[in-house]
């Protein structure tokens, strides 16, 4: 075995620091051996996914309960969205039994010292690593954002490996933690202006689909002159969903784009026709929209301000959710945006989202500004879907 452990890590593995720490180190050393890691590294923070009771079930809760018996996190650890808004679940139509079970899961995470923020945008609410820092995150959109936009380093962790990293403060050094695995593999030349969260999501689907076709993982993208945080988070969610991408480089935008050689062998161009065709793939025929949701990934305060300005003085006529992190909702409360949005009849769904909430089959057609939400709206919740700009989504909700 190549994996070398420090004396502290050996003590963890031998059970000298408690049963949960031992179990965690067993998980991490197994991973390290499979991926031929030389050693463990310390992580700055952890993001845990698979938080919804709908994903966990009783088997997942049992595992968590065992880990929580003597386990305490050693680094900053945050949670992905849960299956409901913890304060407002009744107004969103969530069953009481589900709410009780969801709270059991969140309380178990809290017992281990995990911050129960329940958001897929931890980087917007304080779990914000800097360039080059090693982290252990689950949640594909956040992994892609942290690796690519921030330049932090993480593999796509699963639920157990992320929890194990939190309880030990370590992760095996392999994959995206190493320079040699961070080079761009295919050159994507974007020959058309791209703007808005919806269009960046469409671009993410085109690139993701192409990567799957080519069997490549890391695109090097040129031709994007500017991109906001919101556009990049939408792009990350989409390219991770459709292409399994955990890292991309974008010339002039992301911090590592000029650290490695530009790929020259595989070159793919994206033009207006590609954008139009893929957008139309994200709009189902004969859709009857009875649900609008913005905030996949979780809405930033900037997006909430935009929604408030569009809704001011209007009334919504359809179920309309704004999904966001609770700390972001609190800022919206203080800024007066929440009152405008709620007076219009729209609802905040903090801590959760239109994908992880147990709403399968409850609506016929959903309109979103997110290509990722289109994918899961169809695949998981069996809705017809339509993508549009934030402005078009708000307009649809108020018709
Ligand atoms: Fe986040 Fe839910 Fe979308 S977890 S990325 S809002 S599917």
Tab-separated table of C-alpha atoms and ligand atoms in Angstrom:
chain	number	residue	atom	x	y	z
A	1	UNK	CA	0.000	0.000	0.000
A	2	UNK	CA	1.372	3.422	-1.036
A	3	UNK	CA	-0.768	5.465	1.358
A	4	UNK	CA	1.363	6.832	4.219
A	5	UNK	CA	-0.418	7.946	7.374
A	6	UNK	CA	0.895	10.303	10.053
A	7	UNK	CA	0.920	9.088	13.653
A	8	UNK	CA	-2.233	11.125	14.321
A	9	UNK	CA	-3.985	9.496	11.362
A	10	UNK	CA	-2.846	6.051	12.552
A	11	UNK	CA	-4.300	6.790	15.988
A	12	UNK	CA	-7.576	7.726	14.325
A	13	UNK	CA	-7.564	4.473	12.364
A	14	UNK	CA	-6.727	2.467	15.494
A	15	UNK	CA	-9.753	3.877	17.299
A	16	UNK	CA	-7.781	5.975	19.794
A	17	UNK	CA	-9.901	9.028	18.974
A	18	UNK	CA	-13.312	7.379	19.169
A	19	UNK	CA	-15.449	5.047	17.117
A	20	UNK	CA	-16.813	7.626	14.610
A	21	UNK	CA	-13.369	8.983	13.884
A	22	UNK	CA	-12.145	5.418	13.361
A	23	UNK	CA	-15.002	4.618	10.988
A	24	UNK	CA	-14.318	7.849	9.113
A	25	UNK	CA	-10.628	7.065	8.739
A	26	UNK	CA	-11.540	3.592	7.486
A	27	UNK	CA	-13.678	5.180	4.761
A	28	UNK	CA	-10.922	7.646	3.826
A	29	UNK	CA	-8.079	5.125	3.764
A	30	UNK	CA	-10.166	2.770	1.623
A	31	UNK	CA	-10.747	5.619	-0.834
A	32	UNK	CA	-7.072	6.581	-0.700
A	33	UNK	CA	-6.020	3.022	-1.533
A	34	UNK	CA	-8.500	2.710	-4.408
A	35	UNK	CA	-7.266	5.973	-5.954
A	36	UNK	CA	-3.594	5.368	-5.110
A	37	UNK	CA	-3.189	8.460	-2.899
A	38	UNK	CA	0.232	8.996	-1.322
A	39	UNK	CA	-1.061	10.668	1.805
A	40	UNK	CA	-3.917	12.506	3.490
A	41	UNK	CA	-4.239	16.283	3.412
A	42	UNK	CA	-5.982	18.662	5.734
A	43	UNK	CA	-9.158	20.262	4.454
A	44	UNK	CA	-10.340	23.790	5.188
A	45	UNK	CA	-14.031	22.979	4.975
A	46	UNK	CA	-16.658	20.386	4.072
A	47	UNK	CA	-20.033	20.545	2.322
A	48	UNK	CA	-22.356	17.590	2.898
A	49	UNK	CA	-25.035	16.591	0.357
A	50	UNK	CA	-27.814	13.990	0.513
A	51	UNK	CA	-29.577	15.867	3.312
A	52	UNK	CA	-33.203	15.419	2.227
A	53	UNK	CA	-35.002	12.702	4.180
A	54	UNK	CA	-36.297	11.571	0.787
A	55	UNK	CA	-32.685	10.615	-0.084
A	56	UNK	CA	-31.569	9.455	3.336
A	57	UNK	CA	-34.470	7.279	4.440
A	58	UNK	CA	-34.235	5.302	7.674
A	59	UNK	CA	-31.046	3.504	6.587
A	60	UNK	CA	-29.245	6.826	6.067
A	61	UNK	CA	-30.541	8.174	9.349
A	62	UNK	CA	-29.312	5.096	11.162
A	63	UNK	CA	-25.793	5.577	9.741
A	64	UNK	CA	-25.860	9.256	10.753
A	65	UNK	CA	-27.121	8.383	14.217
A	66	UNK	CA	-24.201	5.973	14.736
A	67	UNK	CA	-21.674	8.583	13.555
A	68	UNK	CA	-23.257	11.198	15.845
A	69	UNK	CA	-22.839	9.008	18.942
A	70	UNK	CA	-19.306	10.291	19.533
A	71	UNK	CA	-18.491	12.182	16.296
A	72	UNK	CA	-17.784	15.924	16.183
A	73	UNK	CA	-16.660	17.826	13.107
A	74	UNK	CA	-13.123	19.229	13.129
A	75	UNK	CA	-13.551	21.790	10.324
A	76	UNK	CA	-16.224	24.195	9.107
A	77	UNK	CA	-19.006	21.988	7.714
A	78	UNK	CA	-22.232	23.055	6.017
A	79	UNK	CA	-25.252	21.200	4.631
A	80	UNK	CA	-26.874	20.967	1.224
A	81	UNK	CA	-30.594	21.740	0.827
A	82	UNK	CA	-33.047	19.666	2.835
A	83	UNK	CA	-36.445	18.442	1.672
A	84	UNK	CA	-38.313	21.400	3.149
A	85	UNK	CA	-38.156	24.951	4.439
A	86	UNK	CA	-37.542	24.430	8.136
A	87	UNK	CA	-39.737	27.365	9.163
A	88	UNK	CA	-42.324	27.504	6.388
A	89	UNK	CA	-42.880	23.849	5.406
A	90	UNK	CA	-46.627	23.849	5.980
A	91	UNK	CA	-47.218	26.750	3.553
A	92	UNK	CA	-45.262	24.813	0.909
A	93	UNK	CA	-47.543	21.777	1.251
A	94	UNK	CA	-45.062	19.418	2.949
A	95	UNK	CA	-46.564	16.526	4.942
A	96	UNK	CA	-46.121	16.576	8.725
A	97	UNK	CA	-44.589	13.097	8.848
A	98	UNK	CA	-41.938	14.102	6.309
A	99	UNK	CA	-41.211	17.277	8.306
A	100	UNK	CA	-40.695	15.294	11.517
A	101	UNK	CA	-38.281	12.909	9.804
A	102	UNK	CA	-36.429	15.748	8.030
A	103	UNK	CA	-35.926	17.499	11.359
A	104	UNK	CA	-34.614	14.270	12.908
A	105	UNK	CA	-31.953	14.200	10.182
A	106	UNK	CA	-31.006	17.857	10.585
A	107	UNK	CA	-30.853	17.541	14.374
A	108	UNK	CA	-28.469	14.600	13.961
A	109	UNK	CA	-26.198	16.659	11.704
A	110	UNK	CA	-26.355	19.507	14.255
A	111	UNK	CA	-25.349	17.117	17.060
A	112	UNK	CA	-22.053	16.580	15.222
A	113	UNK	CA	-21.410	20.351	15.106
A	114	UNK	CA	-22.438	20.783	11.461
A	115	UNK	CA	-23.875	24.201	10.577
A	116	UNK	CA	-27.399	23.546	9.338
A	117	UNK	CA	-27.478	26.217	6.657
A	118	UNK	CA	-29.008	23.766	4.110
A	119	UNK	CA	-27.793	25.454	0.938
A	120	UNK	CA	-26.089	24.411	-2.293
A	121	UNK	CA	-24.310	27.793	-2.452
A	122	UNK	CA	-22.161	27.552	0.691
A	123	UNK	CA	-19.646	29.884	-0.993
A	124	UNK	CA	-22.235	32.709	-0.809
A	125	UNK	CA	-22.891	32.341	2.898
A	126	UNK	CA	-19.574	31.984	4.669
A	127	UNK	CA	-18.180	28.584	3.657
A	128	UNK	CA	-15.829	30.344	1.262
A	129	UNK	CA	-12.407	28.796	0.661
A	130	UNK	CA	-9.722	30.781	-1.127
A	131	UNK	CA	-7.602	29.938	-4.151
A	132	UNK	CA	-5.611	26.733	-3.779
A	133	UNK	CA	-7.196	25.608	-0.507
A	134	UNK	CA	-8.083	21.938	-0.172
A	135	UNK	CA	-11.685	21.183	0.723
A	136	UNK	CA	-13.973	18.126	0.649
A	137	UNK	CA	-17.299	19.073	-0.837
A	138	UNK	CA	-20.271	17.148	-2.093
A	139	UNK	CA	-22.968	18.820	-4.269
A	140	UNK	CA	-21.934	18.805	-7.910
A	141	UNK	CA	-22.696	22.485	-8.664
A	142	UNK	CA	-20.776	23.724	-5.621
A	143	UNK	CA	-17.853	21.391	-6.373
A	144	UNK	CA	-17.664	22.767	-9.912
A	145	UNK	CA	-17.907	26.384	-8.662
A	146	UNK	CA	-15.267	25.964	-5.957
A	147	UNK	CA	-12.774	24.156	-8.210
A	148	UNK	CA	-13.274	26.379	-11.252
A	149	UNK	CA	-14.371	29.852	-10.171
A	150	UNK	CA	-12.588	30.017	-6.817
A	151	UNK	CA	-9.646	27.754	-7.650
A	152	UNK	CA	-10.032	25.708	-4.460
A	153	UNK	CA	-9.434	21.948	-4.740
A	154	UNK	CA	-11.933	19.199	-4.167
A	155	UNK	CA	-13.081	15.909	-5.582
A	156	UNK	CA	-16.793	15.228	-5.953
A	157	UNK	CA	-17.392	13.688	-2.568
A	158	UNK	CA	-20.280	11.406	-1.715
A	159	UNK	CA	-22.292	11.695	1.513
A	160	UNK	CA	-20.206	9.257	3.622
A	161	UNK	CA	-16.780	10.484	2.386
A	162	UNK	CA	-17.711	14.140	2.996
A	163	UNK	CA	-18.898	13.309	6.508
A	164	UNK	CA	-15.717	11.303	7.109
A	165	UNK	CA	-13.632	14.318	6.018
A	166	UNK	CA	-15.607	16.552	8.391
A	167	UNK	CA	-15.076	14.203	11.355
A	168	UNK	CA	-11.322	13.871	10.750
A	169	UNK	CA	-10.447	17.151	8.992
A	170	UNK	CA	-8.692	15.088	6.279
A	171	UNK	CA	-9.140	13.728	2.794
A	172	UNK	CA	-6.916	11.495	0.641
A	173	UNK	CA	-4.739	13.469	-1.776
A	174	UNK	CA	-5.770	12.337	-5.259
A	175	UNK	CA	-7.815	13.552	-8.245
A	176	UNK	CA	-8.464	17.305	-8.352
A	177	UNK	CA	-6.177	17.908	-5.363
A	178	UNK	CA	-3.209	17.361	-7.700
A	179	UNK	CA	-1.983	19.843	-10.384
A	180	UNK	CA	-1.502	17.038	-12.883
A	181	UNK	CA	-5.240	16.315	-12.932
A	182	UNK	CA	-6.391	19.915	-13.439
A	183	UNK	CA	-5.374	20.501	-17.063
A	184	UNK	CA	-8.000	21.430	-19.653
A	185	UNK	CA	-8.686	18.511	-22.036
A	186	UNK	CA	-10.864	19.989	-24.763
A	187	UNK	CA	-10.975	23.495	-26.231
A	188	UNK	CA	-14.471	24.955	-26.458
A	189	UNK	CA	-14.654	28.145	-28.536
A	190	UNK	CA	-17.832	30.105	-27.832
A	191	UNK	CA	-18.475	32.218	-30.949
A	192	UNK	CA	-21.618	33.962	-29.740
A	193	UNK	CA	-22.362	36.348	-26.847
A	194	UNK	CA	-23.864	34.578	-23.835
A	195	UNK	CA	-25.868	36.433	-21.209
A	196	UNK	CA	-28.165	35.667	-18.264
A	197	UNK	CA	-28.482	32.713	-15.901
A	198	UNK	CA	-30.731	30.840	-18.329
A	199	UNK	CA	-28.351	31.210	-21.271
A	200	UNK	CA	-25.305	30.235	-19.208
A	201	UNK	CA	-27.308	27.148	-18.205
A	202	UNK	CA	-28.009	26.392	-21.870
A	203	UNK	CA	-24.281	26.773	-22.578
A	204	UNK	CA	-23.525	24.375	-19.712
A	205	UNK	CA	-25.802	21.760	-21.259
A	206	UNK	CA	-24.167	22.087	-24.692
A	207	UNK	CA	-20.690	21.727	-23.217
A	208	UNK	CA	-21.729	18.972	-20.803
A	209	UNK	CA	-23.341	16.926	-23.567
A	210	UNK	CA	-20.242	17.381	-25.746
A	211	UNK	CA	-17.927	16.236	-22.959
A	212	UNK	CA	-19.952	13.068	-22.470
A	213	UNK	CA	-19.804	12.415	-26.239
A	214	UNK	CA	-16.010	12.922	-26.261
A	215	UNK	CA	-15.420	11.079	-22.985
A	216	UNK	CA	-13.610	14.138	-21.541
A	217	UNK	CA	-13.972	15.847	-18.194
A	218	UNK	CA	-12.295	19.294	-18.158
A	219	UNK	CA	-13.227	21.903	-20.778
A	220	UNK	CA	-11.110	24.983	-21.541
A	221	UNK	CA	-13.580	27.628	-22.702
A	222	UNK	CA	-12.778	30.736	-24.748
A	223	UNK	CA	-14.935	33.589	-26.033
A	224	UNK	CA	-16.742	34.579	-22.828
A	225	UNK	CA	-16.021	38.270	-22.266
A	226	UNK	CA	-17.680	38.594	-18.859
A	227	UNK	CA	-19.756	36.539	-16.447
A	228	UNK	CA	-21.453	37.369	-13.139
A	229	UNK	CA	-21.367	35.161	-10.055
A	230	UNK	CA	-24.989	34.229	-10.779
A	231	UNK	CA	-24.260	33.290	-14.394
A	232	UNK	CA	-21.279	31.198	-13.311
A	233	UNK	CA	-23.247	29.368	-10.611
A	234	UNK	CA	-25.933	28.533	-13.185
A	235	UNK	CA	-23.284	27.377	-15.670
A	236	UNK	CA	-21.597	25.217	-13.005
A	237	UNK	CA	-24.868	23.534	-12.048
A	238	UNK	CA	-25.642	22.789	-15.679
A	239	UNK	CA	-22.242	21.570	-16.881
A	240	UNK	CA	-21.965	19.380	-13.761
A	241	UNK	CA	-25.431	17.909	-14.365
A	242	UNK	CA	-25.093	17.191	-18.075
A	243	UNK	CA	-21.352	16.512	-18.267
A	244	UNK	CA	-20.379	15.331	-14.789
A	245	UNK	CA	-17.896	18.229	-14.839
A	246	UNK	CA	-16.134	19.137	-11.606
A	247	UNK	CA	-13.665	21.636	-13.107
A	248	UNK	CA	-13.479	23.941	-16.117
A	249	UNK	CA	-11.250	26.785	-17.177
A	250	UNK	CA	-12.674	29.917	-18.790
A	251	UNK	CA	-10.171	32.192	-20.478
A	252	UNK	CA	-9.915	35.575	-18.772
A	253	UNK	CA	-12.504	34.626	-16.143
A	254	UNK	CA	-11.386	31.721	-13.937
A	255	UNK	CA	-8.150	31.871	-11.938
A	256	UNK	CA	-6.285	28.845	-13.322
A	257	UNK	CA	-6.959	29.320	-17.034
A	258	UNK	CA	-3.340	30.205	-17.820
A	259	UNK	CA	-1.652	27.836	-15.386
A	260	UNK	CA	-1.694	24.825	-17.714
A	261	UNK	CA	-1.231	24.367	-21.475
A	262	UNK	CA	-4.263	25.224	-23.602
A	263	UNK	CA	-5.670	22.049	-25.207
A	264	UNK	CA	-5.100	21.902	-28.978
A	265	UNK	CA	-6.228	18.440	-30.089
A	266	UNK	CA	-9.974	18.467	-29.503
A	267	UNK	CA	-11.619	21.738	-30.566
A	268	UNK	CA	-15.351	22.394	-30.595
A	269	UNK	CA	-17.171	25.600	-31.588
A	270	UNK	CA	-20.461	26.876	-30.199
A	271	UNK	CA	-22.604	29.226	-32.290
A	272	UNK	CA	-26.056	30.774	-32.154
A	273	UNK	CA	-27.677	27.718	-33.752
A	274	UNK	CA	-26.320	25.502	-30.965
A	275	UNK	CA	-27.732	27.858	-28.330
A	276	UNK	CA	-31.137	28.019	-30.065
A	277	UNK	CA	-31.400	24.280	-30.523
A	278	UNK	CA	-30.420	23.439	-26.964
A	279	UNK	CA	-32.767	26.077	-25.558
A	280	UNK	CA	-35.614	24.505	-27.501
A	281	UNK	CA	-34.622	21.097	-26.036
A	282	UNK	CA	-35.306	22.649	-22.626
A	283	UNK	CA	-38.857	23.669	-23.490
A	284	UNK	CA	-41.425	20.855	-23.588
A	285	UNK	CA	-44.253	20.838	-26.123
A	286	UNK	CA	-47.766	21.598	-24.868
A	287	UNK	CA	-46.552	22.671	-21.468
A	288	UNK	CA	-49.149	24.011	-19.063
A	289	UNK	CA	-47.216	25.980	-16.441
A	290	UNK	CA	-48.617	25.890	-12.924
A	291	UNK	CA	-45.354	26.302	-10.978
A	292	UNK	CA	-42.501	28.793	-11.286
A	293	UNK	CA	-39.272	28.476	-9.320
A	294	UNK	CA	-36.126	30.608	-9.265
A	295	UNK	CA	-33.052	29.719	-7.261
A	296	UNK	CA	-31.299	26.667	-8.707
A	297	UNK	CA	-28.577	26.915	-7.450
A	298	UNK	CA	-29.884	28.874	-4.452
A	299	UNK	CA	-30.658	32.487	-5.290
A	300	UNK	CA	-28.151	35.172	-4.355
A	301	UNK	CA	-29.233	38.437	-2.732
A	302	UNK	CA	-28.630	40.066	-6.108
A	303	UNK	CA	-31.161	37.742	-7.771
A	304	UNK	CA	-33.677	38.289	-4.961
A	305	UNK	CA	-33.331	42.063	-5.397
A	306	UNK	CA	-34.061	41.617	-9.115
A	307	UNK	CA	-37.132	39.474	-8.407
A	308	UNK	CA	-38.405	42.042	-5.881
A	309	UNK	CA	-38.046	44.873	-8.392
A	310	UNK	CA	-39.925	42.832	-11.034
A	311	UNK	CA	-42.706	41.813	-8.626
A	312	UNK	CA	-43.238	45.212	-6.988
A	313	UNK	CA	-46.924	46.160	-7.231
A	314	UNK	CA	-47.831	42.874	-9.014
A	315	UNK	CA	-49.661	39.745	-7.865
A	316	UNK	CA	-48.670	36.189	-8.741
A	317	UNK	CA	-51.315	33.817	-10.058
A	318	UNK	CA	-49.316	30.596	-9.870
A	319	UNK	CA	-47.320	28.809	-7.219
A	320	UNK	CA	-44.010	30.706	-7.265
A	321	UNK	CA	-41.030	29.676	-5.130
A	322	UNK	CA	-37.792	31.544	-4.566
A	323	UNK	CA	-35.351	28.971	-3.232
A	324	UNK	CA	-32.424	30.287	-1.272
A	325	UNK	CA	-30.226	29.899	1.786
A	326	UNK	CA	-31.760	31.034	5.055
A	327	UNK	CA	-28.967	33.581	5.758
A	328	UNK	CA	-29.659	35.108	2.312
A	329	UNK	CA	-33.388	35.207	3.141
A	330	UNK	CA	-32.537	37.077	6.349
A	331	UNK	CA	-30.659	39.710	4.349
A	332	UNK	CA	-33.680	39.962	2.026
A	333	UNK	CA	-35.905	40.452	5.088
A	334	UNK	CA	-33.745	43.306	6.342
A	335	UNK	CA	-33.519	44.933	2.925
A	336	UNK	CA	-37.320	44.863	2.502
A	337	UNK	CA	-37.200	42.522	-0.534
A	338	UNK	CA	-39.020	39.695	1.265
A	339	UNK	CA	-42.031	41.895	2.047
A	340	UNK	CA	-42.372	42.976	-1.593
A	341	UNK	CA	-42.068	39.354	-2.779
A	342	UNK	CA	-44.467	37.938	-0.180
A	343	UNK	CA	-46.984	40.765	-0.646
A	344	UNK	CA	-47.085	39.753	-4.313
A	345	UNK	CA	-48.026	36.207	-3.239
A	346	UNK	CA	-44.717	34.502	-4.073
A	347	UNK	CA	-43.183	32.203	-1.455
A	348	UNK	CA	-39.678	31.803	-0.151
A	349	UNK	CA	-38.569	28.215	0.095
A	350	UNK	CA	-35.406	28.587	2.170
A	351	UNK	CA	-33.310	25.498	3.084
A	352	UNK	CA	-34.763	23.511	0.161
A	353	UNK	CA	-35.369	23.623	-3.597
A	354	UNK	CA	-37.801	22.521	-6.292
A	355	UNK	CA	-35.747	19.368	-6.880
A	356	UNK	CA	-35.106	17.974	-3.399
A	357	UNK	CA	-38.528	18.844	-1.928
A	358	UNK	CA	-40.956	15.874	-2.081
A	359	UNK	CA	-43.259	17.381	-4.752
A	360	UNK	CA	-43.155	14.684	-7.440
A	361	UNK	CA	-46.277	14.875	-9.589
A	362	UNK	CA	-47.754	17.820	-7.627
A	363	UNK	CA	-47.494	20.195	-10.604
A	364	UNK	CA	-47.928	19.757	-14.345
A	365	UNK	CA	-45.377	22.198	-15.728
A	366	UNK	CA	-42.530	24.168	-14.163
A	367	UNK	CA	-40.836	27.304	-15.494
A	368	UNK	CA	-37.295	27.975	-14.297
A	369	UNK	CA	-34.189	29.924	-15.299
A	370	UNK	CA	-31.976	26.884	-14.612
A	371	UNK	CA	-30.955	24.122	-17.016
A	372	UNK	CA	-30.193	21.866	-14.035
A	373	UNK	CA	-33.723	22.329	-12.679
A	374	UNK	CA	-35.054	21.373	-16.140
A	375	UNK	CA	-33.136	18.105	-16.008
A	376	UNK	CA	-34.373	17.104	-12.551
A	377	UNK	CA	-37.832	18.607	-13.039
A	378	UNK	CA	-38.289	16.071	-15.813
A	379	UNK	CA	-36.284	13.138	-14.488
A	380	UNK	CA	-37.175	13.240	-10.805
A	381	UNK	CA	-40.422	15.155	-10.443
A	382	UNK	CA	-42.083	14.180	-13.746
A	383	UNK	CA	-42.976	17.780	-14.662
A	384	UNK	CA	-42.955	19.310	-18.115
A	385	UNK	CA	-40.345	22.077	-18.143
A	386	UNK	CA	-39.630	25.442	-19.711
A	387	UNK	CA	-36.485	27.530	-19.372
A	388	UNK	CA	-36.556	31.334	-19.542
A	389	UNK	CA	-34.890	34.448	-18.169
A	390	UNK	CA	-35.674	35.583	-14.626
A	391	UNK	CA	-37.820	38.308	-16.150
A	392	UNK	CA	-39.764	35.787	-18.251
A	393	UNK	CA	-40.238	33.547	-15.202
A	394	UNK	CA	-41.658	36.413	-13.139
A	395	UNK	CA	-43.907	37.419	-16.031
A	396	UNK	CA	-45.202	33.848	-16.329
A	397	UNK	CA	-45.965	33.756	-12.580
A	398	UNK	CA	-48.003	36.956	-12.791
A	399	UNK	CA	-50.096	36.138	-15.896
B	1	LIG	FE1	-29.239	23.469	-5.524
B	1	LIG	FE2	-31.439	22.096	-5.647
B	1	LIG	FE3	-30.466	23.198	-7.810
B	1	LIG	S1	-29.635	21.560	-4.511
B	1	LIG	S2	-28.252	23.245	-7.514
B	1	LIG	S3	-31.235	24.287	-6.001
B	1	LIG	S4	-31.270	21.162	-7.677
